[in-house]
Tab-separated table of C-alpha atoms and ligand atoms in Angstrom:
chain	number	residue	atom	x	y	z
I	28	MET	CA	120.602	146.160	-40.533
I	29	THR	CA	117.327	144.297	-40.150
I	30	ASP	CA	114.170	145.292	-42.032
I	31	ILE	CA	112.878	146.769	-38.751
I	32	ASP	CA	115.975	149.000	-38.424
I	33	VAL	CA	115.599	150.170	-42.036
I	34	ALA	CA	111.928	150.982	-41.418
I	35	LYS	CA	112.789	152.879	-38.201
I	36	GLU	CA	115.452	154.916	-39.977
I	37	MET	CA	113.124	155.703	-42.824
I	38	ILE	CA	110.326	156.866	-40.534
I	39	ALA	CA	112.781	158.992	-38.512
I	40	ALA	CA	114.073	160.664	-41.717
I	41	LEU	CA	110.513	161.260	-42.902
I	42	LYS	CA	109.483	162.685	-39.527
I	43	SER	CA	112.337	165.167	-39.623
I	44	TRP	CA	111.451	166.190	-43.208
I	45	VAL	CA	107.778	166.631	-42.253
I	46	ASP	CA	108.711	168.788	-39.233
I	47	ASN	CA	111.171	170.957	-41.152
I	48	GLU	CA	109.769	171.172	-44.675
I	49	VAL	CA	106.084	170.274	-44.606
I	50	VAL	CA	104.604	171.659	-41.374
I	51	PRO	CA	105.949	175.216	-41.902
I	52	HIS	CA	104.955	175.393	-45.587
I	53	ALA	CA	101.818	173.259	-46.091
I	54	SER	CA	99.379	176.174	-45.837
I	55	GLU	CA	101.287	178.152	-48.505
I	56	PHE	CA	100.220	175.476	-50.999
I	57	GLU	CA	97.000	174.317	-49.417
I	58	LEU	CA	95.142	177.613	-49.233
I	59	PRO	CA	95.701	178.559	-52.934
I	60	ASP	CA	95.163	174.873	-53.912
I	61	GLU	CA	98.618	174.602	-55.474
I	62	TYR	CA	100.288	171.276	-56.248
I	63	PRO	CA	103.385	170.828	-54.025
I	64	THR	CA	105.813	169.851	-56.794
I	65	GLN	CA	108.986	170.028	-54.674
I	66	MET	CA	107.417	168.017	-51.864
I	67	ALA	CA	106.308	165.351	-54.362
I	68	LEU	CA	109.871	165.204	-55.749
I	69	GLN	CA	111.227	164.774	-52.236
I	70	MET	CA	108.710	161.980	-51.628
I	71	ALA	CA	109.958	160.324	-54.831
I	72	SER	CA	113.545	160.597	-53.571
I	73	PHE	CA	112.463	158.795	-50.368
I	74	GLY	CA	111.139	156.041	-52.659
I	75	LEU	CA	107.549	156.571	-51.510
I	76	PHE	CA	105.970	156.124	-54.961
I	77	GLY	CA	107.277	152.556	-54.759
I	78	ALA	CA	106.551	152.083	-51.040
I	79	THR	CA	104.496	148.902	-51.411
I	80	ILE	CA	105.660	147.835	-54.888
I	81	PRO	CA	107.725	144.592	-54.804
I	82	ALA	CA	111.509	145.002	-54.827
I	83	ALA	CA	111.645	142.854	-57.983
I	84	TYR	CA	110.045	145.791	-59.830
I	85	GLY	CA	112.131	148.501	-58.154
I	86	GLY	CA	109.876	149.244	-55.162
I	87	LEU	CA	110.634	149.296	-51.422
I	88	GLU	CA	108.222	146.403	-50.738
I	89	LEU	CA	107.370	147.807	-47.299
I	90	ASP	CA	105.011	145.903	-45.034
I	91	ASN	CA	101.621	147.385	-44.181
I	92	ILE	CA	102.631	148.548	-40.692
I	93	THR	CA	105.575	150.541	-42.019
I	94	TYR	CA	103.454	151.964	-44.813
I	95	ALA	CA	100.721	152.939	-42.309
I	96	ARG	CA	103.323	154.748	-40.190
I	97	ILE	CA	104.611	156.596	-43.253
I	98	VAL	CA	101.095	157.684	-44.193
I	99	GLU	CA	100.502	158.773	-40.603
I	100	GLU	CA	103.654	160.930	-40.629
I	101	LEU	CA	102.826	162.528	-43.997
I	102	SER	CA	99.281	163.279	-42.857
I	103	ARG	CA	100.497	164.777	-39.601
I	104	GLY	CA	102.197	167.354	-41.821
I	105	TRP	CA	99.602	167.617	-44.587
I	106	MET	CA	97.029	164.963	-45.418
I	107	SER	CA	97.094	165.725	-49.166
I	108	LEU	CA	100.652	164.338	-49.387
I	109	ALA	CA	99.311	160.894	-48.482
I	110	GLY	CA	96.697	161.374	-51.228
I	111	ILE	CA	99.448	161.857	-53.803
I	112	ILE	CA	100.690	158.294	-53.261
I	113	ASN	CA	97.519	156.504	-52.149
I	114	SER	CA	95.581	155.959	-55.382
I	115	HIS	CA	98.910	155.558	-57.236
I	116	LEU	CA	99.706	152.622	-54.936
I	117	ILE	CA	96.166	151.176	-55.203
I	118	CYS	CA	96.684	151.112	-58.979
I	119	ALA	CA	100.110	149.474	-58.465
I	120	LYS	CA	98.593	146.950	-56.033
I	121	LEU	CA	96.012	145.891	-58.632
I	122	ILE	CA	98.738	145.415	-61.256
I	123	THR	CA	100.992	143.544	-58.786
I	124	ARG	CA	98.322	141.175	-57.494
I	125	PHE	CA	96.201	140.571	-60.547
I	126	GLY	CA	98.238	141.596	-63.608
I	127	SER	CA	100.223	139.264	-65.853
I	128	GLU	CA	104.020	139.225	-65.576
I	129	GLU	CA	104.183	141.216	-68.797
I	130	GLN	CA	101.845	143.865	-67.332
I	131	ARG	CA	103.904	144.079	-64.148
I	132	GLN	CA	107.111	144.564	-66.158
I	133	ARG	CA	105.419	147.155	-68.348
I	134	TRP	CA	104.180	149.529	-65.667
I	135	LEU	CA	105.569	148.829	-62.182
I	136	PRO	CA	109.249	149.841	-62.563
I	137	THR	CA	108.431	153.401	-63.694
I	138	MET	CA	105.580	153.631	-61.175
I	139	ALA	CA	108.052	152.706	-58.401
I	140	THR	CA	110.229	155.750	-59.154
I	141	GLY	CA	107.251	158.102	-59.541
I	142	GLU	CA	108.187	158.802	-63.158
I	143	LEU	CA	104.868	157.201	-64.133
I	144	ARG	CA	101.955	158.146	-61.880
I	145	GLY	CA	98.880	155.999	-61.372
I	146	CYS	CA	95.320	156.647	-60.260
I	147	PHE	CA	92.261	154.574	-59.419
I	148	SER	CA	88.912	155.159	-61.101
I	149	LEU	CA	85.862	153.360	-59.720
I	150	SER	CA	83.388	156.124	-58.787
I	151	GLU	CA	80.960	157.689	-61.252
I	152	PRO	CA	78.480	160.568	-61.058
I	153	ASP	CA	75.680	158.079	-60.224
I	154	SER	CA	77.579	155.391	-58.333
I	155	GLY	CA	79.849	155.710	-55.325
I	156	SER	CA	78.930	153.524	-52.355
I	157	ASP	CA	76.890	151.378	-54.746
I	158	ALA	CA	79.958	150.658	-56.886
I	159	GLY	CA	78.292	147.666	-58.555
I	160	ALA	CA	75.903	150.066	-60.307
I	161	LEU	CA	78.646	151.683	-62.401
I	162	ARG	CA	77.787	152.322	-66.052
I	163	CYS	CA	81.093	152.901	-67.866
I	164	ARG	CA	81.171	150.285	-70.678
I	165	ALA	CA	83.979	148.310	-72.292
I	166	GLU	CA	83.091	146.501	-75.515
I	167	ARG	CA	85.324	144.101	-77.352
I	168	ASP	CA	86.050	144.932	-80.985
I	169	GLY	CA	88.412	142.393	-82.536
I	170	ASN	CA	91.716	142.745	-80.698
I	171	GLU	CA	90.683	145.937	-78.975
I	172	TRP	CA	88.381	147.237	-76.274
I	173	ILE	CA	86.309	150.380	-76.718
I	174	ILE	CA	85.574	152.425	-73.605
I	175	ASN	CA	82.636	154.821	-73.170
I	176	GLY	CA	81.595	156.460	-69.921
I	177	THR	CA	82.156	159.146	-67.324
I	178	LYS	CA	84.169	158.734	-64.160
I	179	MET	CA	83.982	161.023	-61.138
I	180	TRP	CA	86.349	161.937	-58.302
I	181	VAL	CA	89.575	160.724	-59.887
I	182	THR	CA	92.307	161.810	-57.480
I	183	ASN	CA	95.682	162.262	-59.231
I	184	GLY	CA	93.748	161.921	-62.509
I	185	GLU	CA	95.452	164.847	-64.205
I	186	ARG	CA	99.048	163.911	-63.425
I	187	ALA	CA	98.508	160.173	-63.898
I	188	GLY	CA	99.907	158.340	-66.911
I	189	VAL	CA	98.032	155.141	-66.026
I	190	VAL	CA	94.489	154.716	-64.746
I	191	ALA	CA	93.120	151.562	-63.119
I	192	LEU	CA	89.673	151.891	-64.698
I	193	LEU	CA	86.638	149.836	-63.698
I	194	ALA	CA	84.197	149.317	-66.557
I	195	ARG	CA	81.321	146.986	-67.344
I	196	VAL	CA	81.769	144.404	-70.080
I	197	PRO	CA	78.337	143.697	-71.604
I	198	ASP	CA	77.112	140.123	-71.852
I	199	SER	CA	77.240	138.381	-75.213
I	200	ASP	CA	73.538	139.266	-75.705
I	201	GLY	CA	74.500	142.959	-75.385
I	202	THR	CA	72.756	143.516	-72.039
I	203	ASP	CA	74.485	145.516	-69.329
I	204	SER	CA	74.358	142.845	-66.638
I	205	GLY	CA	77.913	141.814	-67.579
I	206	GLY	CA	80.808	141.717	-65.216
I	207	ILE	CA	82.807	144.649	-63.970
I	208	THR	CA	86.353	144.470	-65.271
I	209	CYS	CA	89.573	146.365	-64.603
I	210	PHE	CA	91.556	147.923	-67.449
I	211	ILE	CA	94.806	149.851	-67.342
I	212	VAL	CA	94.356	152.986	-69.435
I	213	GLU	CA	97.452	154.850	-70.627
I	214	LYS	CA	97.114	158.608	-71.010
I	215	THR	CA	99.277	161.680	-71.357
I	216	PRO	CA	99.613	163.479	-68.008
I	217	GLY	CA	97.909	166.863	-68.163
I	218	PRO	CA	94.512	168.538	-68.252
I	219	GLY	CA	91.866	168.924	-70.943
I	220	ASN	CA	91.177	166.899	-74.060
I	221	GLN	CA	93.553	164.033	-74.657
I	222	SER	CA	94.052	162.123	-77.857
I	223	GLY	CA	91.853	159.055	-78.209
I	224	GLY	CA	88.655	160.490	-76.713
I	225	ILE	CA	89.728	161.028	-73.106
I	226	THR	CA	88.763	164.331	-71.466
I	227	VAL	CA	90.107	165.406	-68.071
I	228	SER	CA	88.044	168.127	-66.368
I	229	PRO	CA	89.557	171.079	-64.515
I	230	LYS	CA	90.300	170.090	-60.923
I	231	ILE	CA	87.280	170.044	-58.622
I	232	ASP	CA	87.318	172.888	-56.067
I	233	LYS	CA	87.260	171.086	-52.723
I	234	LEU	CA	86.636	172.028	-49.077
I	235	GLY	CA	89.893	170.362	-48.025
I	236	TYR	CA	92.303	167.779	-49.434
I	237	ARG	CA	93.563	170.623	-51.583
I	238	GLY	CA	96.846	170.754	-53.489
I	239	VAL	CA	96.321	167.256	-54.881
I	240	GLU	CA	93.948	167.315	-57.854
I	241	THR	CA	90.659	165.425	-58.087
I	242	VAL	CA	88.998	165.454	-61.527
I	243	GLU	CA	86.189	164.046	-63.628
I	244	MET	CA	87.286	161.936	-66.634
I	245	SER	CA	85.221	160.983	-69.638
I	246	TYR	CA	85.883	158.453	-72.352
I	247	VAL	CA	84.337	158.577	-75.821
I	248	ASP	CA	85.198	155.570	-78.017
I	249	HIS	CA	88.597	155.285	-76.375
I	250	HIS	CA	90.481	152.246	-77.769
I	251	LEU	CA	92.516	149.924	-75.559
I	252	GLY	CA	94.689	146.986	-76.589
I	253	GLU	CA	93.970	143.433	-75.364
I	254	ASP	CA	97.103	143.750	-73.240
I	255	GLN	CA	95.442	146.512	-71.193
I	256	LEU	CA	92.800	144.159	-69.793
I	257	LEU	CA	94.136	143.467	-66.286
I	258	GLY	CA	94.960	139.785	-65.865
I	259	GLY	CA	93.912	138.948	-69.449
I	260	ASP	CA	90.590	137.223	-70.154
I	261	GLU	CA	90.544	135.792	-66.615
I	262	GLY	CA	90.007	139.359	-65.436
I	263	ILE	CA	86.637	139.707	-67.162
I	264	GLY	CA	83.994	140.011	-64.439
I	265	ASN	CA	86.557	140.008	-61.605
I	266	GLY	CA	87.295	143.726	-61.548
I	267	LEU	CA	84.996	144.756	-58.705
I	268	ARG	CA	86.152	141.890	-56.460
I	269	TRP	CA	89.771	142.802	-57.153
I	270	ALA	CA	89.169	146.508	-56.616
I	271	LEU	CA	87.430	145.841	-53.300
I	272	ALA	CA	90.394	143.692	-52.207
I	273	ALA	CA	92.788	146.535	-53.068
I	274	LEU	CA	90.522	148.996	-51.244
I	275	GLU	CA	90.744	146.923	-48.053
I	276	LEU	CA	94.398	147.933	-47.876
I	277	GLY	CA	93.369	151.441	-48.966
I	278	ARG	CA	91.172	151.580	-45.858
I	279	ILE	CA	94.161	150.925	-43.615
I	280	ASN	CA	95.815	153.829	-45.428
I	281	VAL	CA	92.806	156.098	-44.819
I	282	ALA	CA	92.740	155.038	-41.149
I	283	ALA	CA	96.447	155.955	-40.912
I	284	ARG	CA	95.679	159.330	-42.460
I	285	GLY	CA	93.022	159.814	-39.784
I	286	VAL	CA	95.600	159.016	-37.081
I	287	GLY	CA	98.031	161.539	-38.610
I	288	VAL	CA	95.466	164.347	-38.746
I	289	ALA	CA	94.226	163.489	-35.232
I	290	GLN	CA	97.835	163.604	-33.955
I	291	ALA	CA	98.379	166.998	-35.561
I	292	ALA	CA	95.146	168.327	-34.036
I	293	TYR	CA	96.063	166.975	-30.601
I	294	ASP	CA	99.632	168.372	-30.744
I	295	ALA	CA	98.329	171.801	-31.739
I	296	ALA	CA	95.656	171.754	-29.004
I	297	LEU	CA	98.109	170.686	-26.290
I	298	ALA	CA	100.686	173.341	-27.207
I	299	TYR	CA	98.071	176.090	-27.419
I	300	ALA	CA	96.387	175.069	-24.146
I	301	LYS	CA	99.699	175.333	-22.276
I	302	GLU	CA	100.457	178.745	-23.720
I	303	ARG	CA	97.110	180.566	-23.824
I	304	GLN	CA	96.222	182.396	-20.622
I	305	ALA	CA	92.655	183.019	-19.420
I	306	PHE	CA	91.477	184.026	-15.946
I	307	GLY	CA	95.051	184.255	-14.703
I	308	ARG	CA	96.360	180.837	-15.771
I	309	PRO	CA	97.032	178.713	-18.838
I	310	ILE	CA	93.748	177.328	-20.168
I	311	SER	CA	95.203	173.788	-19.711
I	312	GLN	CA	94.811	174.461	-15.960
I	313	HIS	CA	91.038	174.735	-16.385
I	314	GLN	CA	89.648	171.279	-15.855
I	315	ALA	CA	87.229	171.461	-18.798
I	316	ILE	CA	90.190	171.898	-21.161
I	317	ALA	CA	92.415	169.361	-19.350
I	318	PHE	CA	89.636	166.751	-19.561
I	319	LYS	CA	89.135	167.541	-23.249
I	320	LEU	CA	92.870	166.879	-23.798
I	321	ALA	CA	92.598	163.612	-21.862
I	322	GLU	CA	89.711	162.459	-24.051
I	323	MET	CA	91.527	163.494	-27.215
I	324	ALA	CA	94.712	161.600	-26.273
I	325	THR	CA	92.708	158.482	-25.395
I	326	LYS	CA	90.769	158.442	-28.674
I	327	LEU	CA	93.975	159.093	-30.616
I	328	GLU	CA	95.716	156.150	-28.970
I	329	ALA	CA	92.721	153.865	-29.636
I	330	ALA	CA	92.619	154.918	-33.316
I	331	ARG	CA	96.333	154.253	-33.676
I	332	LEU	CA	96.121	150.806	-32.060
I	333	LEU	CA	93.175	149.771	-34.248
I	334	THR	CA	95.046	150.932	-37.354
I	335	TYR	CA	98.289	149.128	-36.488
I	336	GLU	CA	96.342	145.977	-35.604
I	337	ALA	CA	94.604	145.997	-39.008
I	338	ALA	CA	97.992	146.498	-40.697
I	339	ARG	CA	99.532	143.698	-38.614
I	340	LYS	CA	96.729	141.335	-39.636
I	341	ALA	CA	97.221	142.239	-43.293
I	342	ASP	CA	100.970	141.565	-42.933
I	343	ALA	CA	100.223	138.182	-41.341
I	344	GLY	CA	98.032	137.302	-44.334
I	345	GLU	CA	94.877	137.226	-42.191
I	346	ARG	CA	91.443	138.450	-43.315
I	347	VAL	CA	91.224	142.172	-42.724
I	348	ASP	CA	87.723	143.213	-43.749
I	349	LEU	CA	86.561	143.516	-40.117
I	350	ALA	CA	89.786	145.009	-38.729
I	351	ALA	CA	90.287	147.452	-41.613
I	352	GLY	CA	86.618	148.500	-41.469
I	353	MET	CA	86.814	149.151	-37.701
I	354	ALA	CA	90.106	151.027	-38.025
I	355	LYS	CA	88.850	153.186	-40.880
I	356	LEU	CA	85.528	153.939	-39.137
I	357	PHE	CA	87.070	154.828	-35.791
I	358	ALA	CA	90.168	156.671	-36.988
I	359	SER	CA	88.311	158.836	-39.502
I	360	GLU	CA	85.590	159.793	-37.007
I	361	THR	CA	88.307	160.446	-34.401
I	362	ALA	CA	90.166	162.759	-36.792
I	363	SER	CA	86.981	164.774	-37.314
I	364	GLU	CA	86.180	164.945	-33.597
I	365	LEU	CA	89.724	165.925	-32.618
I	366	ALA	CA	89.924	168.565	-35.339
I	367	LEU	CA	86.783	170.193	-33.932
I	368	ASP	CA	88.069	169.836	-30.349
I	369	ALA	CA	91.373	171.453	-31.339
I	370	MET	CA	89.499	174.304	-32.971
I	371	ARG	CA	87.414	174.858	-29.828
I	372	ILE	CA	90.529	174.891	-27.672
I	373	HIS	CA	92.008	177.528	-29.976
I	374	GLY	CA	88.944	179.762	-29.506
I	375	GLY	CA	88.782	182.508	-32.144
I	376	ASN	CA	92.287	181.721	-33.371
I	377	GLY	CA	91.053	178.271	-34.405
I	378	TYR	CA	88.854	179.983	-36.960
I	379	SER	CA	91.754	181.832	-38.530
I	380	THR	CA	93.876	180.607	-41.438
I	381	GLU	CA	96.943	181.722	-39.455
I	382	TYR	CA	96.656	178.510	-37.427
I	383	PRO	CA	96.645	175.072	-39.060
I	384	VAL	CA	93.716	173.674	-37.050
I	385	GLU	CA	91.185	175.095	-39.521
I	386	ARG	CA	92.874	172.909	-42.195
I	387	TYR	CA	92.583	169.783	-40.050
I	388	TYR	CA	88.881	170.635	-39.628
I	389	ARG	CA	88.447	170.880	-43.435
I	390	ASP	CA	90.610	167.834	-44.252
I	391	ALA	CA	89.131	165.382	-41.747
I	392	PRO	CA	85.691	164.778	-43.394
I	393	LEU	CA	87.361	163.375	-46.528
I	394	MET	CA	88.458	160.356	-44.491
I	395	ILE	CA	84.812	159.757	-43.471
I	396	ILE	CA	83.756	159.713	-47.151
I	397	GLY	CA	86.619	158.291	-49.254
I	398	GLU	CA	87.110	154.556	-49.787
I	399	GLY	CA	83.754	153.755	-48.226
I	400	THR	CA	81.777	156.122	-46.006
I	401	SER	CA	81.301	155.465	-42.287
I	402	GLU	CA	77.866	153.979	-43.056
I	403	ILE	CA	79.456	151.560	-45.533
I	404	GLN	CA	82.121	150.628	-42.932
I	405	LYS	CA	79.282	149.800	-40.518
I	406	LEU	CA	77.732	147.575	-43.202
I	407	ILE	CA	81.074	145.778	-43.706
I	408	ILE	CA	81.672	145.407	-39.960
I	409	SER	CA	78.162	144.172	-39.171
I	410	ARG	CA	78.196	141.707	-42.072
I	411	ALA	CA	81.521	140.272	-40.868
I	412	LEU	CA	80.225	140.018	-37.282
I	413	LEU	CA	76.988	138.344	-38.324
I	414	ALA	CA	78.878	135.910	-40.573
I	415	GLU	CA	81.005	134.861	-37.557
I	416	ASP	CA	77.934	133.570	-35.649
E	516	FAD	C1	87.929	164.359	-52.517
E	516	FAD	C2	87.494	163.003	-52.992
E	516	FAD	C3	88.408	162.189	-53.643
E	516	FAD	C4	87.994	160.959	-54.162
E	516	FAD	N1	88.892	160.188	-54.868
E	516	FAD	C5	88.449	159.063	-55.488
E	516	FAD	C6	89.311	158.310	-56.360
E	516	FAD	O1	90.505	158.632	-56.510
E	516	FAD	N2	88.798	157.259	-57.034
E	516	FAD	C7	87.488	156.866	-56.892
E	516	FAD	O2	87.090	155.887	-57.532
E	516	FAD	N3	86.655	157.525	-56.050
E	516	FAD	C8	87.093	158.607	-55.351
E	516	FAD	N4	86.238	159.315	-54.521
E	516	FAD	C9	84.848	158.895	-54.422
E	516	FAD	C10	84.469	158.320	-53.059
E	516	FAD	O3	84.991	157.014	-52.936
E	516	FAD	C11	82.944	158.371	-52.963
E	516	FAD	O4	82.581	159.743	-52.836
E	516	FAD	C12	82.406	157.578	-51.793
E	516	FAD	O5	82.565	156.198	-52.013
E	516	FAD	C13	80.915	157.875	-51.550
E	516	FAD	O6	80.190	157.763	-52.730
E	516	FAD	P1	79.179	158.936	-53.189
E	516	FAD	O7	79.910	160.219	-53.095
E	516	FAD	O8	78.591	158.546	-54.482
E	516	FAD	O9	78.079	158.965	-52.059
E	516	FAD	P2	76.731	158.014	-52.043
E	516	FAD	O10	77.105	156.605	-52.314
E	516	FAD	O11	75.703	158.646	-52.911
E	516	FAD	O12	76.323	158.177	-50.523
E	516	FAD	C14	75.578	159.293	-50.029
E	516	FAD	C15	75.220	159.005	-48.573
E	516	FAD	O13	74.386	157.825	-48.490
E	516	FAD	C16	74.963	156.884	-47.601
E	516	FAD	N5	74.672	155.529	-48.077
E	516	FAD	C17	74.823	155.031	-49.336
E	516	FAD	N6	74.481	153.741	-49.381
E	516	FAD	C18	74.101	153.392	-48.115
E	516	FAD	C19	73.637	152.188	-47.511
E	516	FAD	N7	73.511	151.053	-48.197
E	516	FAD	N8	73.357	152.199	-46.187
E	516	FAD	C20	73.498	153.350	-45.450
E	516	FAD	N9	73.936	154.518	-45.970
E	516	FAD	C21	74.246	154.535	-47.281
E	516	FAD	C22	76.461	157.194	-47.631
E	516	FAD	O14	77.115	156.693	-46.463
E	516	FAD	C23	76.438	158.706	-47.701
E	516	FAD	O15	76.242	159.224	-46.408
E	516	FAD	C24	86.648	160.522	-53.962
E	516	FAD	C25	85.755	161.334	-53.265
E	516	FAD	C26	86.155	162.561	-52.789
E	516	FAD	C27	85.159	163.431	-52.059
């Protein structure tokens, strides 16, 4: 079988699992904000925790297009499932691309099976879009690094055993203008106070993107070994550049999530419009609704094509800042628009938790915010366009 056949088979198996096991049960976990342990185990058995990890370290080494299609399928069922693997794989990507061979051997094989979970920690209470303003500090003390600071919005932070942590290394004169650097923190999965000065907050109560935990994490005089500095001394000051490179691929993932949620919203709207009767005929026979469906299908197709094109460019080794920015901007806004359209088509039922469209409506805004808001995507896109002139 060729790689393409393997990918097709994998996506078909995943699609069937999503239809049979995720779609009927997602709300049972989502509404009470319960972690879907069995679903995560099934994802591990599909190999998804190693989806983009190189085969040499036990991963599936999938290309970006296949990974985007997997994320799309998961999100069609329940967007939070894509969140369970996304920041784990961003952490793995940083280790793969910028870690030493010893660091890759140390963490990637157990990350690939899902036995060891990863997360990605850049945001802070006072810095999100303006990531360069982060304040978490890492100071060298002999053969160790000492971490102090507070990190915000750490998705998978409770269950993670490794954290790709971005911290500022002060200059030799002690000032804070020093370079942002990536460290790999090891922690015990679980909530509350950890040994070594790490505290994991209770999970943040969120509008959507429920089931998967997002937490605040603080570090007080937490000690790291030299071997936890990503890429060794060469990594000092390169952390933000490396994180932004990893986030470019993360944006293709978020775009794919947008496509999945938009597909789910469209499918629900189409089915409901054919079934629901008003004024003696199915509401799909009223032109206002039929035109709404036509617009939804067109935007969905455009979002999908932009996302696949960004993934194709990444697979071809081309620059993807412009393509990934456009895909993320358009697909996330499309998911939000289609979720609202689907809710309108459902009338009062769209406002009820008995139908899944209210979940799509709550989940969609996360894609507009996470991994760079729509405004930040417009900055990235316009900068790339202006640089082309
Ligand atoms: C559920 C959830 C999960 C998350 N998971 C993670 C995670 O796992 N790891 C992690 O590191 N982070 C995570 N984040 C953080 C996320 O990446 C940030 O919330 C996002 O980057 C926006 O930052 P902010 O919230 O500080 O908003 P701000 O940066 O304060 O932005 C506020 C508003 O100002 C706008 N704005 C800011 N700067 C400009 C500008 N220059 N021009 C125009 N408009 C601008 C923004 O677009 C936005 O509308 C998560 C967030 C959420 C909500």
